[in-house]
Amino acid sequence: MGIPARRGGGGGGGGGGVVAVDMLSERAAQMREALVKSQSITDNMVSILGSFDHRLSALETAMRPTQIRTHAIRRAHENIDKTLKAAEVILSQFDISRQAEAKILKGPHEDLESYLEAIDQLRKNIQFFSNNKSFKSSDGVLNHTNNLLAKAISKLEEEFKQLLSSYSKAVEPERLFECLPNSMRPSSGSPGDSGSKLPSSHSHSDQNNSAENSVYTTPTLIPPRILPLLHDLAQQMVQAGNQQQLQKIYRDTRSPVLEESLRKLGVEKLSKDDVQKMQWEVLEAKIGNWIHFMRIAIEALFRGKACNDIRESALGLTKRLAQTAQETFGDFEEAVEKDATKTAVADGTVHPLTSYVINYVKFLFDYQSTLKQLFQEFENGDGSNSQLAAVTMRIMQALQTNLDGKSKQYRDASLTHLFLMNNIHYMVNQSVRRSEAKDLLGDDWVQRHRRIVQQHANQYKRIAWAKILQCLSVQGLTSSGGGSAVSADGGNSSGVSRAIIKDRCFDLLIPGNLC
């Protein structure tokens, strides 16, 4: 507080100062009292707050078990919610499975679309339970669902077979001809005229050139409205891993229909036994047709990507055929070289083995172009023509080796040379009558073997005439007839008769009776 200003004189001034001091003292006392009270209140508040802290600590200690129980209850509720949701998913799968089972038991006849949807639902169920095998009953559910799916696929197979059988009918020839361009439709004659000949190579090329610009119409074999159903059924069977069964059903169902359609076109169905019993002239004509039709099938019908396997199979079959041809020629060559026929030709003429082998080789010449194509599979840079020529020469050499062995069966050297001369002459003359044989064997082979024939002929004449001259000599006549020698003018000397000379010459002219 401020000290009041001094007023008046000196006496008055002393009384005023005392009053101010008293007031200051009083106020100081009041302030001390207030401070004491404030300190007391502070101490009381500190005591109260300390009591609150103690109580709160005790309360927290008392509440901790409750909090723990509350947290456990909350976690239990969360687990229950998760379990309920999982149970709902499982129960929904069971419910879907029951619905699908009901549709499958009805079969695909009433509602094929719902039936296919039920199969898809079963597959999803199988995938679900396979991924959640921790469920106690998952194994049992999987077994039941798999069995149900197998039954469903079996019914699909029956439905596929029934639909395919119902709508697969043989196509009449007239309908097939209507699919061809007008320029290629038959003008007259029955569709199955087997006596008609195939067009020549020139007509083939003309037809191929014109056919490139022709418009073909694909025949309707199965109604278009049925094709999507068959496609869906086939797709389900493939997804189930039943490709083989699907192919078998299709083959068994469609094959008789195709055969009937071909039969109406005049195509014969021949078994292996029928082919083996057929006369070669008839079979040869049919083989030409079969090759022509097979070429069309491979080059035209099976040229798409979907038929790659068929073309590869045909190529593999060609390679196997070429390999078999190589092995057959090798076996034939070995059989010719090792032929052990003991029967010798008495008069040194052509042996049956020679005739058989030459006919075999001539038969090969008829199929020279085909054999060249086969030998291309084993071509090593020398060319298919040289391959075929090498095979032919090896067969000829095997025959000649065998003939050399057979010629040694003759005790008479002249017959040996006569036998080889006749057989090798037959080999050369019969083989080279055709120009293609000359192309294969070559002029060197022909000239060399003609020289061999001439050599054996010279040897035969030398040995045979040597014996004739020996028999006609004085010593020969006297030793065999016991008479005198023949004079220089041809007359009889010392009783040698013309009958003896005639008989001896007759015997000499027969090779088997050479002396």
Coordinates of C-alpha atoms in Angstrom, one line a residue:
M1 CA 0.0 0.0 0.0
G2 CA 1.2 3.6 -0.6
I3 CA 2.1 5.9 2.3
P4 CA -0.3 8.9 2.5
A5 CA 1.2 12.3 1.7
R6 CA 2.1 14.5 4.6
R7 CA -0.4 17.3 5.3
G8 CA -0.4 20.1 7.8
G9 CA 2.2 20.9 10.3
G10 CA 4.6 18.8 12.3
G11 CA 2.3 17.5 15.1
G12 CA -0.3 16.3 12.7
G13 CA 2.4 14.7 10.7
G14 CA 3.6 12.4 13.5
G15 CA 0.1 11.0 14.1
G16 CA -0.4 10.0 10.5
G17 CA 2.9 8.0 10.3
V18 CA 1.9 5.8 13.2
V19 CA -1.4 5.0 11.6
A20 CA 0.3 3.9 8.4
V21 CA 2.7 1.6 10.2
D22 CA -0.1 0.0 12.1
M23 CA -1.9 -0.6 8.9
L24 CA 1.1 -2.2 7.3
S25 CA 1.6 -4.4 10.3
E26 CA -2.0 -5.5 10.2
R27 CA -1.8 -6.3 6.5
A28 CA 1.4 -8.2 7.0
A29 CA -0.2 -10.2 9.7
Q30 CA -3.1 -10.9 7.4
M31 CA -0.7 -12.1 4.7
R32 CA 1.1 -14.4 7.1
E33 CA -2.2 -15.8 8.2
A34 CA -3.2 -16.3 4.5
L35 CA 0.1 -18.0 3.7
V36 CA -0.3 -20.3 6.7
K37 CA -3.8 -21.3 5.5
S38 CA -2.5 -21.8 2.0
Q39 CA 0.3 -24.0 3.2
S40 CA -2.3 -26.0 5.3
I41 CA -4.6 -26.3 2.3
T42 CA -1.6 -27.4 0.1
D43 CA -0.6 -30.0 2.6
N44 CA -4.2 -31.3 2.8
M45 CA -4.4 -31.4 -1.0
V46 CA -1.1 -33.4 -1.2
S47 CA -2.4 -35.7 1.4
I48 CA -5.7 -36.1 -0.5
L49 CA -3.9 -36.6 -3.9
G50 CA -1.7 -39.2 -2.3
S51 CA -4.7 -41.0 -1.0
F52 CA -6.3 -40.8 -4.5
D53 CA -3.1 -42.3 -6.1
H54 CA -3.2 -45.1 -3.6
R55 CA -6.8 -45.7 -4.2
L56 CA -6.4 -45.6 -8.0
S57 CA -3.5 -48.1 -7.8
A58 CA -5.6 -50.4 -5.7
L59 CA -8.6 -49.9 -8.1
E60 CA -6.4 -50.7 -11.1
T61 CA -5.1 -53.8 -9.3
A62 CA -8.6 -54.8 -8.6
M63 CA -9.8 -54.1 -12.2
R64 CA -6.9 -56.0 -13.9
P65 CA -8.6 -59.5 -13.8
T66 CA -11.8 -58.0 -15.1
Q67 CA -9.9 -56.4 -18.0
I68 CA -8.2 -59.8 -18.7
R69 CA -11.5 -61.6 -18.7
T70 CA -13.1 -58.9 -20.9
H71 CA -10.3 -59.3 -23.5
A72 CA -10.6 -63.0 -23.5
I73 CA -14.4 -62.7 -23.9
R74 CA -13.8 -60.3 -26.8
R75 CA -11.4 -62.7 -28.5
A76 CA -13.8 -65.5 -27.9
H77 CA -16.5 -63.5 -29.6
E78 CA -14.2 -62.8 -32.6
N79 CA -13.3 -66.6 -32.9
I80 CA -17.0 -67.5 -32.7
D81 CA -17.7 -65.0 -35.5
K82 CA -14.9 -66.5 -37.6
T83 CA -16.1 -70.0 -36.9
L84 CA -19.7 -69.1 -37.8
K85 CA -18.5 -67.6 -41.1
A86 CA -16.4 -70.6 -41.9
A87 CA -19.3 -72.9 -40.9
E88 CA -21.6 -70.8 -43.2
V89 CA -19.2 -71.3 -46.1
I90 CA -19.0 -75.1 -45.4
L91 CA -22.7 -75.4 -45.0
S92 CA -23.2 -73.4 -48.3
Q93 CA -20.9 -75.9 -50.0
F94 CA -22.9 -78.8 -48.6
D95 CA -26.1 -77.1 -49.7
I96 CA -24.7 -76.6 -53.2
S97 CA -23.6 -80.2 -53.3
R98 CA -27.1 -81.4 -52.4
Q99 CA -28.6 -79.2 -55.1
A100 CA -26.1 -80.5 -57.7
E101 CA -26.7 -84.1 -56.6
A102 CA -30.5 -83.6 -57.1
K103 CA -29.9 -82.3 -60.6
I104 CA -27.5 -85.1 -61.5
L105 CA -29.8 -87.8 -60.3
K106 CA -32.5 -86.5 -62.7
G107 CA -30.1 -87.0 -65.6
P108 CA -29.2 -84.7 -68.5
H109 CA -32.3 -85.5 -70.6
E110 CA -34.6 -82.9 -69.1
D111 CA -32.3 -79.9 -68.7
L112 CA -28.8 -80.4 -70.1
E113 CA -27.7 -76.8 -69.2
S114 CA -28.5 -77.3 -65.5
Y115 CA -26.9 -80.7 -65.6
L116 CA -23.6 -79.2 -66.9
E117 CA -23.8 -76.4 -64.3
A118 CA -24.2 -79.0 -61.6
I119 CA -21.1 -80.8 -62.8
D120 CA -19.2 -77.5 -62.6
Q121 CA -20.5 -77.0 -59.1
L122 CA -19.3 -80.5 -58.1
R123 CA -15.8 -79.7 -59.4
K124 CA -15.7 -76.5 -57.4
N125 CA -16.8 -78.5 -54.3
I126 CA -14.0 -81.0 -54.9
Q127 CA -11.5 -78.1 -55.2
F128 CA -12.8 -76.5 -52.0
F129 CA -12.6 -79.5 -49.8
S130 CA -9.2 -80.5 -51.3
N131 CA -7.9 -77.1 -50.2
N132 CA -9.5 -77.4 -46.8
K133 CA -8.6 -80.9 -45.6
S134 CA -8.3 -79.7 -42.0
F135 CA -12.1 -80.2 -41.7
K136 CA -12.9 -83.4 -40.0
S137 CA -15.3 -84.7 -42.6
S138 CA -13.4 -83.4 -45.7
D139 CA -12.2 -86.9 -46.7
G140 CA -15.7 -88.4 -46.6
V141 CA -17.2 -85.5 -48.5
L142 CA -14.4 -85.8 -51.2
N143 CA -15.1 -89.5 -51.7
H144 CA -18.8 -88.9 -52.0
T145 CA -18.4 -85.9 -54.4
N146 CA -15.9 -87.8 -56.6
N147 CA -18.2 -90.8 -56.9
L148 CA -21.1 -88.5 -57.8
L149 CA -18.9 -86.7 -60.4
A150 CA -17.9 -90.1 -61.9
K151 CA -21.6 -91.1 -62.2
A152 CA -22.4 -87.7 -63.8
I153 CA -19.6 -88.1 -66.4
S154 CA -20.9 -91.6 -67.1
K155 CA -24.3 -90.3 -67.8
L156 CA -22.7 -87.6 -70.0
E157 CA -21.0 -90.3 -72.1
E158 CA -24.4 -92.1 -72.5
E159 CA -26.0 -88.8 -73.6
F160 CA -23.2 -88.0 -76.0
K161 CA -23.4 -91.5 -77.6
Q162 CA -27.2 -91.3 -77.8
L163 CA -27.2 -87.8 -79.4
L164 CA -24.4 -88.8 -81.9
S165 CA -26.2 -92.1 -82.8
S166 CA -29.6 -90.4 -83.3
Y167 CA -28.3 -87.7 -85.6
S168 CA -25.6 -89.6 -87.5
K169 CA -27.1 -90.8 -90.8
A170 CA -25.4 -92.0 -93.9
V171 CA -25.2 -89.3 -96.6
E172 CA -26.8 -90.1 -99.9
P173 CA -24.5 -89.8 -103.0
E174 CA -26.8 -87.1 -104.5
R175 CA -26.3 -84.9 -101.5
L176 CA -22.6 -85.2 -101.7
F177 CA -22.6 -84.5 -105.5
E178 CA -24.6 -81.3 -104.8
C179 CA -21.7 -80.1 -102.6
L180 CA -19.3 -80.2 -105.6
P181 CA -19.0 -77.4 -108.2
N182 CA -21.0 -77.9 -111.3
S183 CA -17.8 -78.6 -113.4
M184 CA -16.9 -81.6 -111.1
R185 CA -20.3 -83.2 -110.7
P186 CA -20.7 -86.6 -112.5
S187 CA -22.7 -86.4 -115.6
S188 CA -23.7 -90.0 -116.0
G189 CA -23.1 -93.4 -114.6
S190 CA -23.7 -94.8 -111.2
P191 CA -21.8 -93.3 -108.2
G192 CA -20.1 -96.5 -107.5
D193 CA -19.0 -97.5 -111.0
S194 CA -15.9 -99.4 -110.1
G195 CA -15.0 -99.9 -113.8
S196 CA -14.3 -96.2 -114.3
K197 CA -10.6 -95.4 -114.6
L198 CA -8.7 -92.7 -112.9
P199 CA -7.9 -89.6 -115.0
S200 CA -4.5 -89.3 -116.5
S201 CA -1.8 -87.1 -114.9
H202 CA -2.6 -84.3 -117.4
S203 CA -6.3 -84.3 -116.6
H204 CA -5.3 -84.4 -112.9
S205 CA -3.3 -81.2 -113.3
D206 CA -6.1 -79.5 -115.2
Q207 CA -8.6 -80.5 -112.6
N208 CA -6.3 -79.2 -109.8
N209 CA -5.9 -75.9 -111.5
S210 CA -9.6 -75.4 -112.0
A211 CA -10.4 -76.8 -108.6
E212 CA -8.4 -74.0 -106.9
N213 CA -11.0 -71.5 -108.0
S214 CA -14.0 -73.7 -107.4
V215 CA -16.4 -73.3 -104.5
Y216 CA -17.2 -76.3 -102.4
T217 CA -20.1 -76.7 -100.0
T218 CA -19.5 -78.7 -96.9
P219 CA -22.1 -81.4 -96.5
T220 CA -24.2 -81.3 -93.3
L221 CA -23.5 -84.5 -91.5
I222 CA -25.0 -83.5 -88.1
P223 CA -27.7 -80.8 -87.6
P224 CA -26.2 -77.5 -86.6
R225 CA -28.4 -77.2 -83.5
I226 CA -27.0 -80.4 -82.1
L227 CA -23.3 -79.5 -82.6
P228 CA -23.2 -77.1 -79.6
L229 CA -24.6 -79.8 -77.3
L230 CA -22.1 -82.3 -78.5
H231 CA -19.3 -79.8 -78.1
D232 CA -20.3 -79.1 -74.5
L233 CA -20.6 -82.8 -73.7
A234 CA -17.3 -83.5 -75.3
Q235 CA -15.6 -80.6 -73.4
Q236 CA -16.9 -82.0 -70.0
M237 CA -15.6 -85.4 -70.9
V238 CA -12.2 -84.0 -71.8
Q239 CA -12.0 -82.0 -68.5
A240 CA -12.8 -85.3 -66.7
G241 CA -9.8 -86.9 -68.4
N242 CA -12.0 -89.3 -70.6
Q243 CA -10.4 -88.4 -73.9
Q244 CA -9.8 -92.1 -74.9
Q245 CA -13.4 -93.0 -74.1
L246 CA -14.7 -90.0 -76.0
Q247 CA -12.6 -91.0 -79.1
K248 CA -13.9 -94.6 -78.8
I249 CA -17.5 -93.5 -78.7
Y250 CA -17.0 -91.2 -81.6
R251 CA -15.2 -93.8 -83.6
D252 CA -17.6 -96.6 -82.9
T253 CA -20.6 -94.4 -83.7
R254 CA -19.4 -92.6 -86.8
S255 CA -17.4 -95.4 -88.4
P256 CA -20.4 -97.5 -89.5
V257 CA -22.1 -94.3 -90.8
L258 CA -19.1 -93.4 -92.8
E259 CA -18.7 -96.9 -94.2
E260 CA -22.3 -96.9 -95.2
S261 CA -21.9 -93.6 -97.0
L262 CA -18.8 -94.9 -98.8
R263 CA -20.7 -98.1 -99.7
K264 CA -23.4 -96.1 -101.3
L265 CA -20.6 -94.4 -103.4
G266 CA -19.5 -97.8 -104.5
V267 CA -16.4 -98.2 -102.2
E268 CA -15.8 -101.8 -101.2
K269 CA -14.8 -102.7 -97.6
L270 CA -12.2 -105.4 -97.9
S271 CA -10.6 -107.4 -95.1
K272 CA -7.1 -108.6 -95.1
D273 CA -8.3 -112.1 -96.1
D274 CA -10.2 -110.7 -99.0
V275 CA -7.1 -108.8 -100.3
Q276 CA -5.0 -111.9 -100.0
K277 CA -7.5 -114.0 -102.0
M278 CA -7.9 -111.5 -104.8
Q279 CA -6.3 -112.0 -108.2
W280 CA -3.2 -109.9 -108.7
E281 CA -4.5 -108.1 -111.8
V282 CA -7.6 -107.0 -109.9
L283 CA -5.7 -106.0 -106.8
E284 CA -3.1 -104.1 -108.8
A285 CA -5.9 -101.9 -110.3
K286 CA -7.4 -101.3 -106.9
I287 CA -4.0 -100.4 -105.4
G288 CA -3.7 -97.6 -108.0
N289 CA -7.1 -96.2 -106.9
W290 CA -6.2 -96.5 -103.3
I291 CA -3.0 -94.6 -103.7
H292 CA -4.8 -91.9 -105.6
F293 CA -7.5 -91.5 -102.9
M294 CA -4.9 -91.7 -100.1
R295 CA -3.0 -88.8 -101.7
I296 CA -6.1 -86.8 -101.9
A297 CA -7.0 -87.5 -98.3
I298 CA -3.5 -86.6 -97.0
E299 CA -3.0 -83.5 -99.2
A300 CA -6.6 -82.1 -99.1
L301 CA -8.7 -83.5 -96.3
F302 CA -5.9 -83.6 -93.6
R303 CA -4.0 -80.4 -94.4
G304 CA -5.3 -78.4 -91.4
K305 CA -3.5 -78.0 -88.0
A306 CA -6.0 -80.3 -86.4
C307 CA -4.8 -83.1 -88.6
N308 CA -1.1 -82.7 -87.9
D309 CA -1.1 -86.0 -86.0
I310 CA -2.6 -87.8 -88.9
R311 CA 0.0 -86.4 -91.3
E312 CA 2.8 -87.3 -88.9
S313 CA 1.3 -90.8 -88.6
A314 CA 1.3 -91.1 -92.4
L315 CA 4.9 -89.9 -92.6
G316 CA 5.8 -92.4 -89.8
L317 CA 4.1 -95.1 -91.7
T318 CA 6.0 -94.2 -94.8
K319 CA 9.3 -94.4 -92.9
R320 CA 8.3 -97.8 -91.5
L321 CA 7.4 -99.0 -94.9
A322 CA 10.7 -97.9 -96.3
Q323 CA 12.5 -99.6 -93.5
T324 CA 10.5 -102.7 -94.0
A325 CA 11.4 -102.6 -97.8
Q326 CA 15.1 -102.3 -96.9
E327 CA 14.8 -105.3 -94.5
T328 CA 12.8 -107.3 -97.1
F329 CA 15.4 -106.7 -99.8
G330 CA 18.2 -107.6 -97.3
D331 CA 16.4 -110.8 -96.4
F332 CA 15.7 -111.7 -100.0
E333 CA 19.4 -111.1 -100.9
E334 CA 20.5 -113.4 -98.0
A335 CA 18.0 -116.1 -99.0
V336 CA 19.2 -116.0 -102.6
E337 CA 22.8 -116.3 -101.6
K338 CA 22.2 -119.1 -99.2
D339 CA 19.7 -121.1 -101.3
A340 CA 20.8 -124.7 -100.7
T341 CA 18.7 -126.5 -103.4
K342 CA 20.6 -129.7 -104.1
T343 CA 18.7 -130.6 -107.3
A344 CA 21.0 -129.8 -110.3
V345 CA 19.8 -129.1 -113.8
A346 CA 20.9 -132.2 -115.8
D347 CA 21.5 -130.5 -119.1
G348 CA 22.9 -127.2 -117.7
T349 CA 20.0 -125.0 -118.7
V350 CA 18.5 -122.2 -116.6
H351 CA 18.0 -123.0 -113.0
P352 CA 14.5 -122.4 -111.4
L353 CA 16.2 -120.1 -108.8
T354 CA 17.5 -117.9 -111.6
S355 CA 14.1 -117.6 -113.2
Y356 CA 12.5 -116.8 -109.8
V357 CA 15.0 -114.1 -108.9
I358 CA 14.9 -112.4 -112.3
N359 CA 11.1 -112.3 -112.2
Y360 CA 11.4 -110.8 -108.8
V361 CA 13.7 -108.1 -110.1
K362 CA 11.5 -107.4 -113.1
F363 CA 8.6 -107.0 -110.7
L364 CA 10.7 -104.3 -108.8
F365 CA 11.1 -102.4 -112.0
D366 CA 7.4 -102.0 -112.3
Y367 CA 7.4 -100.1 -109.1
Q368 CA 10.6 -98.2 -109.6
S369 CA 9.1 -94.7 -108.9
T370 CA 7.6 -95.9 -105.7
L371 CA 10.8 -97.6 -104.5
K372 CA 12.7 -94.5 -105.3
Q373 CA 10.4 -92.5 -103.0
L374 CA 10.9 -95.1 -100.3
F375 CA 14.7 -95.1 -100.6
Q376 CA 14.7 -91.3 -100.2
E377 CA 14.1 -92.0 -96.4
F378 CA 17.6 -93.6 -96.3
E379 CA 19.3 -91.3 -98.8
N380 CA 22.8 -90.4 -97.7
G381 CA 23.5 -87.9 -100.5
D382 CA 24.0 -90.5 -103.3
G383 CA 20.4 -90.2 -104.5
S384 CA 17.5 -92.7 -104.3
N385 CA 18.2 -94.0 -107.9
S386 CA 21.7 -95.2 -106.8
Q387 CA 20.2 -96.7 -103.7
L388 CA 17.8 -98.8 -105.7
A389 CA 20.5 -99.7 -108.2
A390 CA 22.8 -100.8 -105.4
V391 CA 20.0 -103.1 -104.0
T392 CA 19.3 -104.6 -107.4
M393 CA 23.0 -105.2 -108.0
R394 CA 23.4 -106.9 -104.6
I395 CA 20.5 -109.2 -105.4
M396 CA 22.1 -110.0 -108.8
Q397 CA 25.5 -110.6 -107.2
A398 CA 23.9 -112.9 -104.6
L399 CA 22.3 -114.9 -107.4
Q400 CA 25.6 -115.2 -109.2
T401 CA 27.4 -116.3 -106.1
N402 CA 24.8 -119.0 -105.5
L403 CA 25.0 -120.1 -109.2
D404 CA 28.8 -120.4 -108.8
G405 CA 28.2 -122.8 -106.0
K406 CA 25.6 -124.8 -107.8
S407 CA 27.9 -125.1 -110.9
K408 CA 30.4 -127.1 -108.8
Q409 CA 27.9 -129.9 -108.4
Y410 CA 28.7 -131.0 -112.0
R411 CA 31.5 -133.5 -112.3
D412 CA 31.9 -132.5 -115.9
A413 CA 33.8 -129.2 -116.4
S414 CA 32.0 -128.5 -119.7
L415 CA 28.6 -128.7 -118.0
T416 CA 29.8 -126.3 -115.3
H417 CA 30.6 -123.7 -118.0
L418 CA 27.5 -124.4 -119.9
F419 CA 25.3 -124.0 -116.8
L420 CA 26.9 -120.7 -115.9
M421 CA 26.7 -119.5 -119.5
N422 CA 23.0 -120.2 -119.8
N423 CA 22.1 -118.7 -116.4
I424 CA 24.1 -115.5 -116.6
H425 CA 22.9 -115.1 -120.2
Y426 CA 19.4 -115.4 -118.9
M427 CA 20.1 -112.8 -116.2
V428 CA 21.5 -110.3 -118.6
N429 CA 18.9 -110.7 -121.5
Q430 CA 15.8 -110.9 -119.3
S431 CA 16.9 -107.9 -117.1
V432 CA 18.0 -105.4 -119.8
R433 CA 15.0 -105.8 -122.1
R434 CA 13.6 -102.7 -120.4
S435 CA 15.1 -99.3 -120.5
E436 CA 14.6 -98.7 -116.7
A437 CA 16.7 -101.8 -116.0
K438 CA 19.6 -100.4 -118.1
D439 CA 19.3 -97.1 -116.2
L440 CA 19.6 -98.9 -112.9
L441 CA 22.2 -101.5 -113.7
G442 CA 24.2 -99.4 -116.1
D443 CA 26.1 -100.3 -119.3
D444 CA 29.2 -101.3 -117.4
W445 CA 27.3 -104.1 -115.6
V446 CA 25.7 -105.3 -118.8
Q447 CA 28.9 -105.3 -120.8
R448 CA 30.8 -107.0 -118.0
H449 CA 28.3 -109.8 -117.6
R450 CA 28.1 -110.3 -121.4
R451 CA 31.9 -110.8 -121.4
I452 CA 31.4 -113.4 -118.6
V453 CA 28.9 -115.2 -120.7
Q454 CA 31.3 -115.2 -123.7
Q455 CA 34.1 -116.5 -121.5
H456 CA 32.0 -119.4 -120.2
A457 CA 30.9 -120.1 -123.8
N458 CA 34.5 -120.2 -125.0
Q459 CA 35.5 -122.5 -122.1
Y460 CA 32.6 -124.8 -122.8
K461 CA 33.5 -125.1 -126.5
R462 CA 37.2 -125.6 -125.7
I463 CA 36.5 -128.4 -123.2
A464 CA 33.7 -130.1 -125.2
W465 CA 35.6 -130.0 -128.6
A466 CA 38.8 -131.2 -126.9
K467 CA 36.9 -134.4 -125.9
I468 CA 35.4 -134.7 -129.4
L469 CA 38.8 -134.4 -131.0
Q470 CA 40.1 -136.9 -128.5
C471 CA 37.3 -139.4 -129.4
L472 CA 37.9 -138.9 -133.1
S473 CA 41.6 -139.4 -132.9
V474 CA 43.1 -142.8 -133.8
Q475 CA 43.8 -143.5 -130.2
G476 CA 40.3 -142.7 -129.2
L477 CA 38.7 -144.8 -131.8
T478 CA 40.9 -147.8 -131.3
S479 CA 40.6 -147.6 -127.6
S480 CA 36.8 -147.5 -127.7
G481 CA 36.0 -149.5 -130.8
G482 CA 39.0 -151.9 -131.1
G483 CA 39.2 -151.3 -134.9
S484 CA 41.8 -149.5 -137.1
A485 CA 42.2 -145.8 -137.6
V486 CA 40.3 -143.6 -140.1
S487 CA 42.1 -142.7 -143.2
A488 CA 42.7 -139.1 -144.4
D489 CA 40.0 -139.3 -147.1
G490 CA 37.3 -140.3 -144.5
G491 CA 37.1 -144.0 -145.5
N492 CA 37.1 -146.9 -143.1
S493 CA 40.6 -148.3 -142.3
S494 CA 41.3 -151.6 -140.7
G495 CA 37.6 -152.4 -140.2
V496 CA 36.4 -149.1 -138.3
S497 CA 32.7 -148.8 -139.2
R498 CA 30.8 -145.6 -139.7
A499 CA 28.2 -146.8 -137.1
I500 CA 30.8 -146.4 -134.4
I501 CA 31.7 -142.9 -135.4
K502 CA 28.0 -142.0 -135.7
D503 CA 27.2 -143.3 -132.2
R504 CA 30.2 -141.5 -130.7
C505 CA 29.3 -138.2 -132.2
F506 CA 25.7 -138.5 -131.1
D507 CA 26.9 -139.1 -127.6
L508 CA 29.2 -136.1 -127.8
L509 CA 26.4 -133.8 -128.9
I510 CA 24.4 -134.6 -125.7
P511 CA 26.2 -132.7 -122.9
G512 CA 25.2 -135.1 -120.2
N513 CA 26.9 -138.0 -122.0
L514 CA 30.2 -136.4 -122.7
C515 CA 33.0 -138.8 -122.5

